Short mmCIF file of C-alpha atoms in Angstrom, two decimals:
data_model
loop_
_atom_site.label_atom_id
_atom_site.label_comp_id
_atom_site.label_asym_id
_atom_site.label_seq_id
_atom_site.Cartn_x
_atom_site.Cartn_y
_atom_site.Cartn_z
CA MET A 64 -0.04 -0.05 -0.14
CA PRO A 65 1.42 3.38 -0.84
CA ALA A 66 2.10 5.94 1.84
CA PRO A 67 -0.37 8.47 2.59
CA LYS A 68 0.03 12.03 1.06
CA TRP A 69 0.76 13.39 4.55
CA GLY A 70 4.31 11.65 5.06
CA ALA A 71 5.99 8.09 5.09
CA GLU A 72 6.36 8.90 9.14
CA PRO A 73 2.96 10.76 9.97
CA MET A 74 3.63 10.78 13.97
CA ARG A 75 6.52 13.11 12.88
CA GLN A 76 4.49 15.10 10.99
CA GLN A 77 4.56 18.58 12.46
CA GLY A 78 1.83 21.42 12.63
CA ARG A 79 1.37 24.52 14.41
CA ILE A 80 -1.81 25.14 17.06
CA PHE A 81 -2.72 27.52 19.42
CA GLU A 82 -5.02 25.44 21.74
CA ILE A 83 -5.59 21.84 22.80
CA GLN A 84 -9.17 21.89 25.13
CA HIS A 85 -9.89 19.08 27.12
CA LEU A 86 -13.21 17.93 28.19
CA ALA A 87 -15.07 20.00 25.54
CA LEU A 88 -19.20 19.53 25.42
CA TYR A 89 -20.07 21.61 22.39
CA ASP A 90 -17.73 20.87 19.70
CA GLY A 91 -19.34 17.48 18.14
CA PRO A 92 -20.77 14.70 19.86
CA GLY A 93 -19.81 13.41 23.88
CA VAL A 94 -16.89 14.60 25.41
CA ARG A 95 -14.65 15.67 23.08
CA THR A 96 -10.65 16.92 23.46
CA VAL A 97 -10.29 19.57 20.53
CA VAL A 98 -7.07 20.95 18.80
CA TYR A 99 -7.16 24.56 17.57
CA LEU A 100 -4.93 24.76 14.47
CA LYS A 101 -3.64 27.79 13.42
CA GLY A 102 -4.42 30.02 9.92
CA CYS A 103 -7.37 30.14 8.43
CA PRO A 104 -8.25 31.81 4.76
CA LEU A 105 -11.35 33.84 5.81
CA LYS A 106 -11.12 36.93 7.89
CA CYS A 107 -14.62 36.80 9.29
CA VAL A 108 -15.85 40.52 11.04
CA TRP A 109 -16.67 38.54 14.17
CA CYS A 110 -14.05 36.40 14.69
CA HIS A 111 -14.08 35.04 18.07
CA ASN A 112 -10.77 33.17 17.74
CA PRO A 113 -8.53 36.05 16.01
CA GLU A 114 -5.07 34.46 17.34
CA GLY A 115 -6.04 31.95 14.76
CA GLN A 116 -6.41 33.60 11.94
CA ARG A 117 -2.53 34.10 11.00
CA ILE A 118 -0.46 31.00 11.00
CA ALA A 119 2.74 32.36 12.33
CA PRO A 120 3.15 32.26 16.19
CA GLU A 121 1.93 35.80 17.56
CA LEU A 122 2.27 37.38 20.79
CA LEU A 123 -0.54 38.29 23.12
CA PHE A 124 -0.37 40.92 25.93
CA HIS A 125 -2.69 40.88 28.45
CA ALA A 126 -2.14 44.19 29.98
CA GLU A 127 -4.61 43.78 33.17
CA LYS A 128 -1.60 41.21 34.62
CA CYS A 129 1.32 43.46 33.51
CA THR A 130 3.16 45.31 36.57
CA GLY A 131 5.52 46.95 34.69
CA CYS A 132 8.72 45.09 35.66
CA GLY A 133 10.67 45.76 32.34
CA LEU A 134 12.27 42.05 32.35
CA CYS A 135 10.48 41.55 28.59
CA ALA A 136 11.98 44.68 27.39
CA ALA A 137 15.59 42.89 28.49
CA VAL A 138 15.35 40.04 26.83
CA CYS A 139 13.47 41.20 23.55
CA PRO A 140 15.97 40.92 20.59
CA ALA A 141 13.62 43.22 18.65
CA GLY A 142 13.23 45.98 20.76
CA ALA A 143 9.18 45.82 20.88
CA HIS A 144 8.79 46.02 24.79
CA ALA A 145 9.16 49.30 26.10
CA VAL A 146 8.42 50.35 29.76
CA SER A 147 8.75 53.86 30.78
CA GLY A 148 7.41 55.26 33.91
CA GLY A 149 6.01 51.16 35.09
CA ILE A 150 4.11 51.48 32.27
CA HIS A 151 4.81 48.95 29.33
CA ARG A 152 4.15 49.42 26.01
CA LEU A 153 4.15 46.55 23.39
CA ASP A 154 4.84 47.45 19.58
CA HIS A 155 3.18 44.38 17.86
CA SER A 156 4.85 45.40 14.73
CA LEU A 157 8.63 45.05 15.56
CA CYS A 158 7.53 41.63 17.26
CA VAL A 159 9.05 38.71 15.62
CA GLY A 160 6.81 36.20 17.63
CA CYS A 161 10.21 34.72 19.06
CA GLY A 162 8.81 34.15 22.39
CA ARG A 163 11.68 34.97 24.34
CA CYS A 164 9.84 37.31 26.64
CA VAL A 165 7.17 34.89 27.62
CA PRO A 166 8.90 33.03 30.44
CA SER A 167 10.69 36.14 31.37
CA CYS A 168 6.91 37.24 32.48
CA ILE A 169 6.36 35.90 36.16
CA HIS A 170 2.93 37.27 35.86
CA ALA A 171 1.74 35.73 32.60
CA ALA A 172 1.11 38.98 31.14
CA LEU A 173 2.62 37.48 27.95
CA THR A 174 1.65 34.60 25.93
CA ILE A 175 2.66 33.07 22.56
CA ALA A 176 -0.29 31.52 20.04
CA GLY A 177 1.28 29.24 18.23
CA GLU A 178 3.03 26.28 19.05
CA THR A 179 4.69 23.85 16.68
CA VAL A 180 3.75 20.12 17.59
CA SER A 181 4.08 16.72 16.25
CA VAL A 182 1.33 14.14 15.64
CA GLU A 183 2.83 11.96 18.41
CA ALA A 184 3.10 14.79 20.69
CA ALA A 185 -0.65 15.95 20.13
CA LEU A 186 -1.81 12.49 20.07
CA ARG A 187 -0.10 11.47 23.22
CA GLU A 188 -2.10 14.70 25.02
CA ILE A 189 -5.37 13.46 23.20
CA LEU A 190 -5.33 9.94 24.87
CA CYS A 191 -5.23 11.32 28.16
CA ASP A 192 -8.78 12.22 27.95
CA ARG A 193 -9.67 9.04 26.22
CA ALA A 194 -11.44 7.30 29.35
CA PHE A 195 -14.06 10.07 29.01
CA PHE A 196 -14.83 9.48 25.40
CA ARG A 197 -17.31 6.74 25.27
CA GLY A 198 -19.72 5.95 22.45
CA GLU A 199 -19.01 9.49 20.13
CA GLY A 200 -16.97 11.35 22.14
CA GLY A 201 -13.24 11.83 20.62
CA LEU A 202 -11.17 14.34 18.54
CA THR A 203 -12.06 17.61 17.13
CA LEU A 204 -9.93 19.78 14.84
CA SER A 205 -10.94 23.45 14.94
CA GLY A 206 -9.05 26.50 14.65
CA GLY A 207 -8.41 28.72 12.33
CA GLU A 208 -8.97 26.01 9.47
CA PRO A 209 -7.67 22.71 9.97
CA LEU A 210 -7.25 22.18 6.08
CA MET A 211 -4.87 25.13 6.18
CA GLN A 212 -2.66 22.57 7.58
CA SER A 213 -4.14 19.71 5.66
CA ASP A 214 -1.32 17.21 5.94
CA PHE A 215 -1.08 17.60 9.87
CA ALA A 216 -4.43 17.55 10.25
CA CYS A 217 -4.98 14.65 8.13
CA ALA A 218 -2.12 12.72 9.82
CA LEU A 219 -3.29 13.39 13.15
CA LEU A 220 -7.40 12.65 12.26
CA ALA A 221 -5.62 8.83 10.72
CA ALA A 222 -3.35 8.39 14.04
CA ALA A 223 -6.34 8.90 16.14
CA LYS A 224 -8.56 6.72 14.34
CA GLU A 225 -6.01 4.00 14.48
CA GLN A 226 -6.56 4.30 18.20
CA GLY A 227 -10.19 3.67 17.82
CA ILE A 228 -11.09 7.12 18.39
CA HIS A 229 -14.07 9.24 16.86
CA THR A 230 -12.80 11.83 14.56
CA CYS A 231 -14.41 15.19 13.92
CA MET A 232 -13.60 18.27 11.98
CA GLU A 233 -14.64 22.01 12.24
CA THR A 234 -13.95 23.59 8.71
CA CYS A 235 -15.43 26.73 7.13
CA GLY A 236 -15.12 24.10 3.96
CA HIS A 237 -12.95 26.93 2.34
CA ALA A 238 -10.06 24.79 1.05
CA PRO A 239 -8.63 22.63 -2.16
CA GLU A 240 -10.98 19.68 -3.28
CA GLU A 241 -7.53 17.36 -2.76
CA ALA A 242 -7.44 18.29 0.86
CA VAL A 243 -11.16 17.62 1.57
CA ARG A 244 -10.88 14.47 -0.24
CA GLU A 245 -7.99 13.25 1.88
CA ALA A 246 -9.84 14.62 5.21
CA ALA A 247 -13.02 12.95 4.44
CA GLY A 248 -11.16 9.42 4.73
CA VAL A 249 -10.11 10.03 8.22
CA THR A 250 -13.11 12.28 9.76
CA ASP A 251 -16.44 10.31 10.98
CA LEU A 252 -18.13 14.00 11.32
CA PHE A 253 -17.93 17.43 9.56
CA LEU A 254 -19.03 20.36 11.79
CA TYR A 255 -19.27 22.28 8.18
CA ASP A 256 -20.02 26.36 8.78
CA ILE A 257 -22.51 28.06 6.77
CA LYS A 258 -22.05 31.83 7.40
CA GLU A 259 -23.78 33.26 4.43
CA LEU A 260 -25.30 31.80 1.03
CA ASP A 261 -25.33 35.15 -0.90
CA THR A 262 -21.58 35.02 -2.29
CA HIS A 263 -21.45 38.57 -2.50
CA ARG A 264 -22.36 39.15 1.15
CA HIS A 265 -20.08 36.23 2.07
CA LYS A 266 -17.06 38.11 0.65
CA GLU A 267 -18.13 41.26 2.34
CA MET A 268 -18.10 39.41 5.71
CA THR A 269 -15.23 36.96 5.40
CA GLY A 270 -13.11 38.50 2.38
CA LEU A 271 -13.84 35.59 0.22
CA GLY A 272 -16.86 34.39 -1.73
CA ASN A 273 -18.71 30.90 -0.90
CA GLU A 274 -18.71 29.07 -3.91
CA ARG A 275 -15.83 26.94 -2.90
CA ILE A 276 -17.24 26.40 0.41
CA LEU A 277 -20.63 25.41 -1.20
CA SER A 278 -18.81 22.79 -3.68
CA ASN A 279 -16.91 21.13 -1.22
CA LEU A 280 -20.00 20.60 0.85
CA MET A 281 -21.61 19.03 -2.42
CA LEU A 282 -18.47 16.98 -2.65
CA LEU A 283 -18.84 15.60 0.90
CA ASP A 284 -22.52 15.04 0.50
CA SER A 285 -21.74 12.79 -2.70
CA MET A 286 -19.39 10.91 -0.67
CA GLY A 287 -21.70 10.23 1.76
CA LYS A 288 -20.00 12.05 4.93
CA ARG A 289 -22.00 12.53 8.18
CA VAL A 290 -22.43 16.44 8.05
CA ILE A 291 -23.80 19.15 10.85
CA LEU A 292 -24.20 22.51 9.14
CA ARG A 293 -23.12 25.24 11.91
CA CYS A 294 -24.70 28.80 11.13
CA PRO A 295 -23.13 31.55 13.25
CA VAL A 296 -25.87 34.16 13.79
CA ILE A 297 -24.34 37.71 13.48
CA PRO A 298 -26.61 40.79 14.13
CA GLY A 299 -26.61 43.17 11.40
CA GLN A 300 -24.64 40.70 9.28
CA ASN A 301 -26.51 37.52 8.14
CA MET A 302 -29.28 37.37 10.74
CA ARG A 303 -32.04 37.83 7.82
CA LYS A 304 -34.96 35.44 7.03
CA GLU A 305 -34.06 34.90 3.68
CA HIS A 306 -30.30 33.56 4.64
CA PHE A 307 -32.08 31.19 7.36
CA MET A 308 -34.67 29.75 4.96
CA GLY A 309 -31.94 29.39 2.23
CA VAL A 310 -29.96 27.13 4.84
CA ALA A 311 -33.07 25.09 5.64
CA ALA A 312 -33.69 24.70 1.73
CA LEU A 313 -29.79 23.19 1.40
CA ALA A 314 -29.85 20.97 4.45
CA GLN A 315 -33.05 19.25 3.07
CA ARG A 316 -31.84 18.68 -0.13
CA LEU A 317 -28.66 16.91 0.88
CA PRO A 318 -28.89 13.70 2.52
CA SER A 319 -25.86 13.47 4.28
CA VAL A 320 -26.66 16.98 6.71
CA GLU A 321 -27.86 15.57 9.75
CA ALA A 322 -28.67 18.62 11.54
CA ILE A 323 -28.34 22.67 11.82
CA GLU A 324 -27.02 24.10 14.80
CA LEU A 325 -27.64 27.49 15.07
CA GLU A 326 -24.70 29.62 17.27
CA PRO A 327 -25.75 32.88 18.34
CA TYR A 328 -23.07 35.96 18.53
CA HIS A 329 -20.87 36.45 21.56
CA PRO A 330 -18.25 39.15 21.91
CA LEU A 331 -16.05 36.96 24.11
CA GLY A 332 -13.30 37.48 21.65
CA LEU A 333 -13.44 40.85 21.79
CA SER A 334 -10.63 41.53 24.34
CA LYS A 335 -8.39 39.18 22.19
CA TYR A 336 -8.02 41.82 19.50
CA ALA A 337 -6.56 44.28 22.20
CA ASP A 338 -4.05 41.69 23.39
CA LEU A 339 -3.01 41.17 19.74
CA GLY A 340 -2.73 45.00 19.18
CA ARG A 341 -5.76 45.16 16.57
CA THR A 342 -9.16 46.54 16.61
CA PRO A 343 -12.11 44.30 15.69
CA LYS A 344 -14.09 45.17 12.62
CA PHE A 345 -17.14 44.00 14.37
CA SER A 346 -17.43 45.31 18.16
CA ASN A 347 -20.88 44.38 19.04
CA THR A 348 -20.54 43.60 22.81
CA GLU A 349 -24.07 42.30 23.42
CA PHE A 350 -24.64 38.58 23.66
CA LEU A 351 -27.51 37.46 21.01
CA SER A 352 -30.11 35.64 23.21
CA ALA A 353 -31.33 32.00 22.17
CA ALA A 354 -34.72 33.15 22.33
CA SER A 355 -34.53 35.55 19.62
CA LEU A 356 -33.98 32.76 17.17
CA SER A 357 -36.59 30.84 17.97
CA GLY A 358 -39.01 32.81 15.06
CA TYR A 359 -36.24 31.93 12.56
CA ALA A 360 -36.27 27.93 13.74
CA GLU A 361 -39.58 27.95 13.22
CA GLU A 362 -39.80 29.39 9.79
CA MET A 363 -36.73 27.18 8.79
CA ARG A 364 -39.03 23.85 9.64
CA LYS A 365 -41.54 24.72 7.40
CA LEU A 366 -38.77 23.69 4.78
CA THR A 367 -36.64 21.01 6.18
CA GLU A 368 -37.20 18.01 8.13
CA LYS A 369 -33.49 17.84 9.94
CA PRO A 370 -33.34 18.97 13.45
CA ILE A 371 -32.47 22.44 14.34
CA ARG A 372 -30.89 23.09 17.43
CA LEU A 373 -28.32 25.93 19.22
CA SER A 374 -24.65 24.38 18.79
CA THR A 375 -24.88 23.70 22.53
CA GLY A 376 -27.32 21.05 21.86
CA GLU A 377 -30.52 22.55 23.30
CA ASP A 378 -33.57 22.64 21.62
CA ILE A 379 -34.92 26.05 20.05
#
């Protein structure tokens, strides 16, 4: 049998991640370990994981923890840190992401988003949660966009499956067809983001049209892969009846789609932009209530028999 495309020694395959979350409950069925991969082709204006957008390591400065001691400035090779009068300033444009300053900060005011790990190392941590998986619990890859690092993602999923672990991928769907086909061979369930069905509006919200996303969704359906459509609901962006009805019709048309999950907007990612030295493009600070979606869900059920629920698994 020829070696898979992701390498003859898949356990040594490396990728860049920014978090491993243990015992997660809302990223696929059962109890999951979620590995968040760096890099995403989209730039959603409401993105709640901005530290996952760029594939390079990035420094986050948590100003509320800083005491102005200046130890970071003493070790920074790029002069990105400056402390004057006990006030710390970080010039993100100078930061090279080397991470030398992070261990110097005893108050954890500095962290790096972006760690290079091997499949072997990631799998070792995933296996720590194995006793909690039971049934359909298991591994979920998220991000960022896992298919931005498709070789690493597929190798990790394959390694998990060899251990009998259920595999799931949360994806925006914007990836080369070949990468999607390879991922389909080692993924039990896709959590497939549908952000907007109108391609022009999609481009305004994310920077890219949705043609490739919809094409890859059709591909997964033709392959008979299990799919749950995940729909972020963003006030002032895609929160309109036409969009919801389109999603319902799409789900009804595709046999592989098992359910629709609505994800109400939350502002929990806004503080990360300041930590990264960026300004968010969408700065709504209000949580969107689940109750505000019940009317849309009721209308959607007129077009589809597929279950419609919140991404937390709650009925709506």
